[in-house]
Amino acid sequence: MRIAYFTDTYLPQINGVSNTLKKLGDYLNDQDIKHMFFAPHCNERLVCSDNSPVVRFKSISLPFYPECRLAIPAYANLCRIADKFKPDIIHLTDPLGIGLAGLRYGRERGIPIVSSFHTNFDVYLKYYNLEYLEGIVWGLFKWFHGFSELNFCPSQDTWDVLESKGIENLRIWSRGIDTSTFSPDYKNLNIRYHLKAEDKLIFLYVGRLAAEKDLDILVESIGIVNSSHADKVQFVFVGDGPYAKQMKERSYDNVEFTGYLKGRELSAMYASSDVFVFPSGTETFGNVVLEAMASGLPVIAVNSGGVKDNVINDYNGLMCPPRDASSLADAIIKLAEDKQFIESLAANAREHAATKSWSYIFDQLVSDYCSVLEKSQTKLSQTA
């Protein structure tokens, strides 16, 4: 089997999609399954992408969201490279420049196509005052996914939304976690010392600092918490993005911004914290939730989006209504006052993460690829 992935987000971009594709590439290499990523350049220098073969296309950043890239590849060049690779199946990750080029290529060559839905672009519109585009966006999604034999989505919540919008041939492609990369074993007391939080509880956020992550609600809740518990809690934000400047302007003395962390530094920050706080109600899955759980952290999240597949209230975390600063603050204070409850939730979080093997998830994905290829071959034999 030879698989071509057409994606508009990839390493060195740091987000749930690029991290998932990195893990997928590692798995395919281990299984000796031939594959190639078609992805955007993120800067002028050549970017290493580990062991997976990748073809880069010039791209520009979006003015309202500089972290996102838009590439309009030279189609003839893309075809030349793809023809040389000779894919048996094409996997599209988004309906942008490279994804649309991959769709055109697959249709012209008669190659089976699957696609995956990773990001709630339509939900993001309201955070950038673009709600009037929602109908157009869903029209694009329905058209784009209508050419796929299978449409993968990461959670049951996302499945329900897509089904309600008339998108068919749905299949869940969940997410996993590497418990050797994210583990309590990486706890580093020097981190707490550096943060001057030896006697405090560290509440951690990891992800893009962007409006659609509902970080304004988290900042508001920190203000409420600090009115009574400022001396007991420390907040740490790991990540960067278009909302970072505004957040820092509204910040407090017990809030630390680290920028993006990777590798062992990120693992150590998770393991050295006490609670993970994730206010976003726009997630299709929320990979960082599993990273936190594997590191031994309970999760405070909101009862919206794909995080519901993993966070169970009063078992491995606490769930709050979306965009409710008071409820979020109450949850933070509840844990700040009950370390024994934190320990109970943390043990369950770790146990839950241990059941989420990447290998199992990717085995199922490859099995789905095989079913699509078998169906395609049956159609060809019937028309021969």
PDB file of C-alpha atoms in Angstrom, residues 46 57 83 100 133 140 150 210 215 246 289-290 299 316 341 358-359 368:
ATOM      1  CA  LEU A  46      14.395  23.565   4.541  1.00  0.00           C
ATOM      2  CA  PHE A  57       5.148  23.954  -1.342  1.00  0.00           C
ATOM      3  CA  ASP A  83       2.866  10.308 -10.330  1.00  0.00           C
ATOM      4  CA  LEU A 100      -7.950  20.888  -2.900  1.00  0.00           C
ATOM      5  CA  LEU A 133     -19.498  32.895   6.138  1.00  0.00           C
ATOM      6  CA  LEU A 140     -17.494  23.782   1.014  1.00  0.00           C
ATOM      7  CA  LEU A 150     -14.638   7.465   4.065  1.00  0.00           C
ATOM      8  CA  ALA A 210      -6.005  31.983  20.257  1.00  0.00           C
ATOM      9  CA  LEU A 215      -8.932  31.838  26.874  1.00  0.00           C
ATOM     10  CA  GLN A 246      -3.839  40.514  24.766  1.00  0.00           C
ATOM     11  CA  VAL A 289      -6.156  16.353  27.283  1.00  0.00           C
ATOM     12  CA  LEU A 290      -4.661  12.882  26.853  1.00  0.00           C
ATOM     13  CA  VAL A 299      -8.426  17.860  33.726  1.00  0.00           C
ATOM     14  CA  ASN A 316     -10.714  11.893  35.931  1.00  0.00           C
ATOM     15  CA  PHE A 341      -9.400  14.772  45.437  1.00  0.00           C
ATOM     16  CA  TRP A 358      -1.581   4.883  19.159  1.00  0.00           C
ATOM     17  CA  SER A 359      -0.774   1.477  17.653  1.00  0.00           C
ATOM     18  CA  ASP A 368     -10.023   1.116   6.915  1.00  0.00           C
TER      19      ASP A 368
END
